[in-house]
Amino acid sequence: TIELFEKMKLQSVYARAAYTPRGKLSKHVVICGYINSKNLRDFLAEFFHEDHENEEMNVVVLTAEEPHLDMLLMLREPIYEFNVIYLEGSALVPKDLIRARVDSAEAVFIMADKFAAVPDEEDSKIMLQNLCIRKFLMSHKAKDNQSGIMRRFPLVSQCWGAASESAEKIFCLQLIKQESLQHMRSNGNSRDAQAADANMVVCIDQIKMGVLSKALICPGSNTLITNLISSCNIEDSDSEDEEDKTPMSNVSDSGKHTKKKAKPKHWLKEYKKGCDWEIYMSTLSEIFEGCNFAECSHKIYETVGV
């Protein structure tokens, strides 16, 4: 017993922990890859934003390092204390994937180091983790298909397989270079290529260069795009804050300087209102079939004012 306790002391408590669902209806997502306090806080702030209605969802963080002080302080914040589970492990190890319950996760997010010195090497790590997780899920599914219940009830096995295929897990990856996505699609068999196409891949360089080029053609478009793809709540400030407190001077006919009342910052009020708008995916009615974007936008605007 003493030796067992001594061995347990050599291992971090986060390396022994495992995610346990609180109930049958409990849902969770897994985030792995390169994780620090900065990108994790940004992710959690967006994920748990009230507009997305994910307050009851759990986030399992799987990373190879023990949490540092700033990470521990963030995990102990009341808004994250009961919804975020930190696990020390690797997405390349099946035992760690079992601890994180990747097989029952709603989605898997693989984060990249945006400031990596060697982008190709970082993208290779991301693709390798994606491949290992998919191989783990395929082997886990194969074991379930070979269980005793499935052998005794072939019809149940067939229905379960169809439902399993339809409920495909969401994979969201961060890649630095666009060429890495081409390698991801070209390598492996056709099944892996289809899985790569099903991934939600964010190419950082592609987005960065695209936004900057659009900003050169249309100044201010970079701010518009950034506000549309991010969630934020800006409270309406008091009327005093809406007014420009810097007095405007005016020269009268007598040559004396007089103070002129400042005008309200209408542009600031409009900007704050615009920050609350976001882009969401929605299914259109059949009446829009065959319409282009301009025609759809015009009809929706005339009908509901959106």
Coordinates of C-alpha atoms in Angstrom, one line a residue:
T1 CA 0.0 0.0 0.0
I2 CA 2.8 2.4 0.9
E3 CA 4.5 1.7 -2.5
L4 CA 1.3 2.4 -4.3
F5 CA 0.9 5.8 -2.6
E6 CA 4.5 6.6 -3.4
K7 CA 4.0 5.8 -7.0
M8 CA 0.8 7.9 -7.1
K9 CA 2.7 10.8 -5.7
L10 CA 5.1 10.7 -8.6
Q11 CA 2.2 11.1 -11.0
S12 CA 0.2 14.3 -11.3
V13 CA -3.4 14.3 -10.1
Y14 CA -4.4 15.6 -13.6
A15 CA -2.6 12.6 -15.2
R16 CA -4.8 10.2 -13.1
A17 CA -8.1 12.1 -13.5
A18 CA -10.8 11.1 -16.0
Y19 CA -14.0 12.7 -17.2
T20 CA -17.1 11.3 -15.8
P21 CA -20.5 12.4 -17.2
R22 CA -22.9 13.7 -14.5
G23 CA -25.9 12.1 -16.1
K24 CA -27.2 10.4 -19.2
L25 CA -28.0 13.7 -20.8
S26 CA -24.6 15.2 -20.1
K27 CA -22.7 16.4 -23.1
H28 CA -19.2 17.4 -23.6
V29 CA -16.6 18.5 -26.2
V30 CA -12.8 17.7 -26.2
I31 CA -10.1 20.3 -26.9
C32 CA -6.5 19.2 -27.4
G33 CA -3.4 20.3 -29.2
Y34 CA -1.5 23.4 -28.2
I35 CA -3.2 24.9 -25.2
N36 CA -2.2 27.8 -23.0
S37 CA -4.2 30.1 -20.7
K38 CA -4.6 32.7 -23.5
N39 CA -6.1 30.6 -26.3
L40 CA -8.1 28.5 -23.8
R41 CA -9.7 31.6 -22.3
D42 CA -10.6 32.9 -25.7
F43 CA -12.1 29.6 -26.7
L44 CA -14.1 29.3 -23.5
A45 CA -15.4 32.9 -23.7
E46 CA -16.7 32.2 -27.2
F47 CA -18.0 28.7 -26.5
F48 CA -19.9 29.6 -23.3
H49 CA -21.2 32.9 -24.7
E50 CA -24.9 33.2 -24.0
D51 CA -25.8 33.4 -27.7
H52 CA -24.7 29.8 -28.2
E53 CA -26.6 28.3 -25.3
N54 CA -23.8 26.0 -24.2
E55 CA -24.0 26.7 -20.5
E56 CA -24.8 23.1 -19.7
M57 CA -22.1 21.7 -22.0
N58 CA -18.8 20.5 -20.5
V59 CA -15.3 21.1 -22.0
V60 CA -12.6 18.5 -21.5
V61 CA -9.1 19.9 -22.0
L62 CA -6.5 17.2 -22.9
T63 CA -2.9 18.4 -23.0
A64 CA 0.5 17.0 -22.3
E65 CA 1.5 19.5 -19.6
E66 CA 0.4 20.2 -16.1
P67 CA -1.5 23.4 -15.6
H68 CA 0.5 26.4 -14.7
L69 CA -0.5 29.0 -12.1
D70 CA -2.4 31.2 -14.5
M71 CA -4.2 28.2 -15.9
L72 CA -5.2 27.0 -12.4
L73 CA -6.5 30.4 -11.5
M74 CA -8.6 30.5 -14.6
L75 CA -10.0 26.9 -14.0
R76 CA -11.0 27.9 -10.5
E77 CA -13.1 30.8 -11.7
P78 CA -16.8 30.3 -10.9
I79 CA -17.9 30.3 -14.5
Y80 CA -15.5 27.5 -15.5
E81 CA -15.1 25.6 -12.2
F82 CA -17.8 23.0 -12.9
N83 CA -17.8 22.9 -16.7
V84 CA -14.2 22.7 -17.6
I85 CA -12.2 19.5 -16.8
Y86 CA -8.4 19.5 -17.2
L87 CA -6.7 16.2 -18.0
E88 CA -3.0 15.7 -18.5
G89 CA -2.4 13.4 -21.4
S90 CA -1.9 13.1 -25.1
A91 CA -4.3 12.7 -28.0
L92 CA -1.9 10.1 -29.4
V93 CA -2.4 7.7 -26.5
P94 CA -5.6 5.6 -26.6
K95 CA -5.8 5.4 -22.8
D96 CA -5.9 9.2 -22.6
L97 CA -8.6 9.3 -25.2
I98 CA -10.6 6.9 -23.1
R99 CA -10.1 9.1 -20.0
A100 CA -11.4 12.1 -22.0
R101 CA -14.4 10.0 -23.3
V102 CA -13.7 11.1 -26.9
D103 CA -16.0 8.3 -28.2
S104 CA -19.1 10.1 -26.7
A105 CA -17.9 13.7 -27.3
E106 CA -20.1 16.0 -29.4
A107 CA -17.0 17.6 -31.0
V108 CA -13.3 17.6 -31.0
F109 CA -11.2 20.8 -31.3
I110 CA -7.5 20.6 -32.1
M111 CA -5.7 23.9 -31.5
A112 CA -2.4 24.9 -33.2
D113 CA 0.4 27.2 -32.0
K114 CA -0.2 30.2 -34.2
F115 CA 3.3 31.5 -33.4
A116 CA 5.2 28.3 -34.0
A117 CA 8.8 28.7 -35.3
V118 CA 8.3 25.9 -37.8
P119 CA 4.7 26.0 -39.1
D120 CA 5.1 22.8 -41.2
E121 CA 6.1 20.8 -38.1
E122 CA 3.2 22.3 -36.1
D123 CA 0.7 21.4 -38.8
S124 CA 2.1 17.8 -38.9
K125 CA 1.4 17.5 -35.2
I126 CA -2.2 18.6 -35.7
M127 CA -2.8 16.2 -38.6
L128 CA -1.3 13.4 -36.7
Q129 CA -3.5 14.0 -33.7
N130 CA -6.5 14.2 -36.0
L131 CA -5.6 10.8 -37.6
C132 CA -5.0 9.1 -34.2
I133 CA -8.3 10.3 -32.8
R134 CA -10.2 9.1 -35.9
K135 CA -8.4 5.7 -35.8
F136 CA -9.3 5.4 -32.2
L137 CA -13.0 6.1 -32.9
M138 CA -13.0 3.6 -35.8
S139 CA -11.5 0.8 -33.6
H140 CA -13.9 1.7 -30.8
K141 CA -16.8 1.5 -33.2
A142 CA -15.6 -1.9 -34.4
K143 CA -15.5 -3.3 -30.9
D144 CA -19.0 -2.2 -30.2
N145 CA -20.2 -3.8 -33.4
Q146 CA -18.7 -7.1 -32.3
S147 CA -20.4 -7.1 -28.9
G148 CA -22.7 -9.9 -27.8
I149 CA -25.9 -7.8 -28.2
M150 CA -25.0 -6.9 -31.8
R151 CA -24.3 -10.5 -32.7
R152 CA -27.6 -11.7 -31.2
F153 CA -29.7 -8.9 -32.8
P154 CA -28.4 -8.2 -36.3
L155 CA -31.3 -5.7 -37.0
V156 CA -30.3 -3.7 -34.0
S157 CA -26.7 -3.7 -35.2
Q158 CA -27.7 -2.5 -38.6
C159 CA -29.9 0.3 -37.2
W160 CA -27.2 1.3 -34.7
G161 CA -24.6 1.5 -37.5
A162 CA -26.9 3.7 -39.6
A163 CA -27.5 6.0 -36.7
S164 CA -23.8 6.1 -35.9
E165 CA -22.9 7.1 -39.5
S166 CA -25.5 9.9 -39.5
A167 CA -24.3 11.3 -36.2
E168 CA -20.8 12.0 -37.4
K169 CA -18.6 13.7 -34.8
I170 CA -17.6 17.3 -35.5
F171 CA -13.8 17.9 -36.0
C172 CA -12.5 21.4 -35.9
L173 CA -8.8 21.8 -36.7
Q174 CA -6.4 24.8 -36.8
L175 CA -3.8 24.7 -39.4
I176 CA -1.2 27.4 -40.1
K177 CA -0.4 26.9 -43.8
Q178 CA -2.9 26.2 -46.5
E179 CA -0.6 23.6 -48.1
S180 CA -1.1 21.4 -45.1
L181 CA -4.8 21.0 -45.9
Q182 CA -3.9 19.7 -49.4
H183 CA -1.5 17.2 -47.8
M184 CA -4.3 16.1 -45.4
R185 CA -6.6 15.4 -48.3
S186 CA -4.1 13.8 -50.6
N187 CA -2.6 11.4 -48.1
G188 CA -4.3 8.1 -47.1
N189 CA -7.2 6.3 -48.7
S190 CA -10.5 7.7 -50.0
R191 CA -12.1 7.2 -46.6
D192 CA -9.5 9.5 -45.0
A193 CA -10.0 12.0 -47.8
Q194 CA -13.7 12.1 -47.2
A195 CA -13.1 12.6 -43.5
A196 CA -10.7 15.4 -44.2
D197 CA -13.3 17.1 -46.3
A198 CA -15.8 16.8 -43.5
N199 CA -13.4 18.5 -41.1
M200 CA -13.9 22.2 -40.2
V201 CA -10.4 23.3 -40.9
V202 CA -9.3 26.9 -40.1
C203 CA -6.2 27.9 -42.1
I204 CA -4.7 30.8 -40.1
D205 CA -2.5 32.1 -42.9
Q206 CA -5.3 31.9 -45.4
I207 CA -7.7 33.9 -43.2
K208 CA -5.0 36.4 -42.3
M209 CA -3.9 37.2 -45.8
G210 CA -7.5 37.2 -47.1
V211 CA -8.7 39.7 -44.5
L212 CA -5.7 42.0 -45.1
S213 CA -6.2 41.9 -48.8
K214 CA -9.9 42.8 -48.5
A215 CA -9.0 45.6 -46.1
L216 CA -6.8 47.1 -48.8
I217 CA -9.6 47.1 -51.3
C218 CA -12.3 48.1 -48.8
P219 CA -10.9 49.8 -45.7
G220 CA -12.7 48.7 -42.5
S221 CA -13.8 45.4 -43.9
N222 CA -11.3 43.6 -41.5
T223 CA -13.1 45.1 -38.5
L224 CA -16.5 44.2 -39.9
I225 CA -15.5 40.6 -40.6
T226 CA -13.9 40.2 -37.1
N227 CA -17.0 41.5 -35.4
L228 CA -19.3 39.2 -37.4
I229 CA -17.4 36.0 -36.5
S230 CA -16.9 36.8 -32.8
S231 CA -19.5 37.1 -30.0
C232 CA -19.5 40.1 -27.8
N233 CA -22.0 42.0 -25.5
I234 CA -21.5 45.7 -25.2
E235 CA -23.8 47.4 -22.7
D236 CA -25.4 50.6 -23.7
S237 CA -23.6 53.3 -21.8
D238 CA -25.2 56.3 -20.2
S239 CA -26.0 59.4 -22.2
E240 CA -23.0 61.1 -20.6
D241 CA -20.7 58.6 -22.1
E242 CA -22.3 58.9 -25.5
E243 CA -21.4 62.6 -25.6
D244 CA -18.0 63.8 -26.6
K245 CA -16.6 65.4 -23.4
T246 CA -14.0 67.3 -25.4
P247 CA -15.3 70.8 -25.8
M248 CA -15.4 72.2 -29.3
S249 CA -14.1 75.8 -29.6
N250 CA -15.5 78.3 -32.0
V251 CA -14.4 81.8 -32.9
S252 CA -17.1 84.5 -32.7
D253 CA -17.3 87.7 -34.8
S254 CA -15.8 89.7 -31.9
G255 CA -12.7 87.4 -32.0
K256 CA -13.5 85.7 -28.7
H257 CA -13.3 81.9 -28.3
T258 CA -16.6 80.4 -27.2
K259 CA -17.3 76.8 -26.2
K260 CA -19.7 74.9 -28.3
K261 CA -21.7 72.0 -26.9
A262 CA -20.3 68.6 -28.0
K263 CA -22.3 66.4 -30.4
P264 CA -23.3 62.9 -29.4
K265 CA -21.1 60.1 -30.7
H266 CA -23.7 58.5 -33.1
W267 CA -21.0 56.5 -34.8
L268 CA -20.0 54.9 -31.5
K269 CA -23.6 53.9 -30.7
E270 CA -24.0 52.4 -34.2
Y271 CA -20.7 50.6 -33.8
K272 CA -21.7 49.1 -30.5
K273 CA -25.0 48.0 -32.0
G274 CA -23.3 46.4 -34.9
C275 CA -21.0 44.4 -32.6
D276 CA -24.0 42.4 -31.4
W277 CA -24.7 41.1 -34.9
E278 CA -23.2 37.7 -35.8
I279 CA -23.3 35.2 -38.6
Y280 CA -25.3 32.0 -38.1
M281 CA -26.2 29.1 -40.3
S282 CA -29.9 28.5 -41.1
T283 CA -32.0 26.4 -43.5
L284 CA -33.9 28.5 -46.1
S285 CA -37.4 27.8 -47.3
E286 CA -38.0 26.2 -50.6
I287 CA -39.4 29.5 -52.0
F288 CA -35.8 30.7 -52.2
E289 CA -34.7 27.9 -54.6
G290 CA -32.9 29.3 -57.6
C291 CA -32.4 32.8 -56.1
N292 CA -29.0 34.3 -55.8
F293 CA -27.6 35.9 -52.7
A294 CA -28.8 39.5 -53.6
E295 CA -32.4 38.3 -54.3
C296 CA -32.5 36.2 -51.1
S297 CA -31.2 39.1 -49.0
H298 CA -33.7 41.5 -50.6
K299 CA -36.7 39.2 -49.9
I300 CA -35.6 38.5 -46.3
Y301 CA -35.1 42.2 -45.6
E302 CA -38.5 43.1 -47.0
T303 CA -40.2 40.3 -45.1
V304 CA -38.7 40.3 -41.7
G305 CA -36.3 43.2 -41.8
V306 CA -33.1 41.1 -41.4

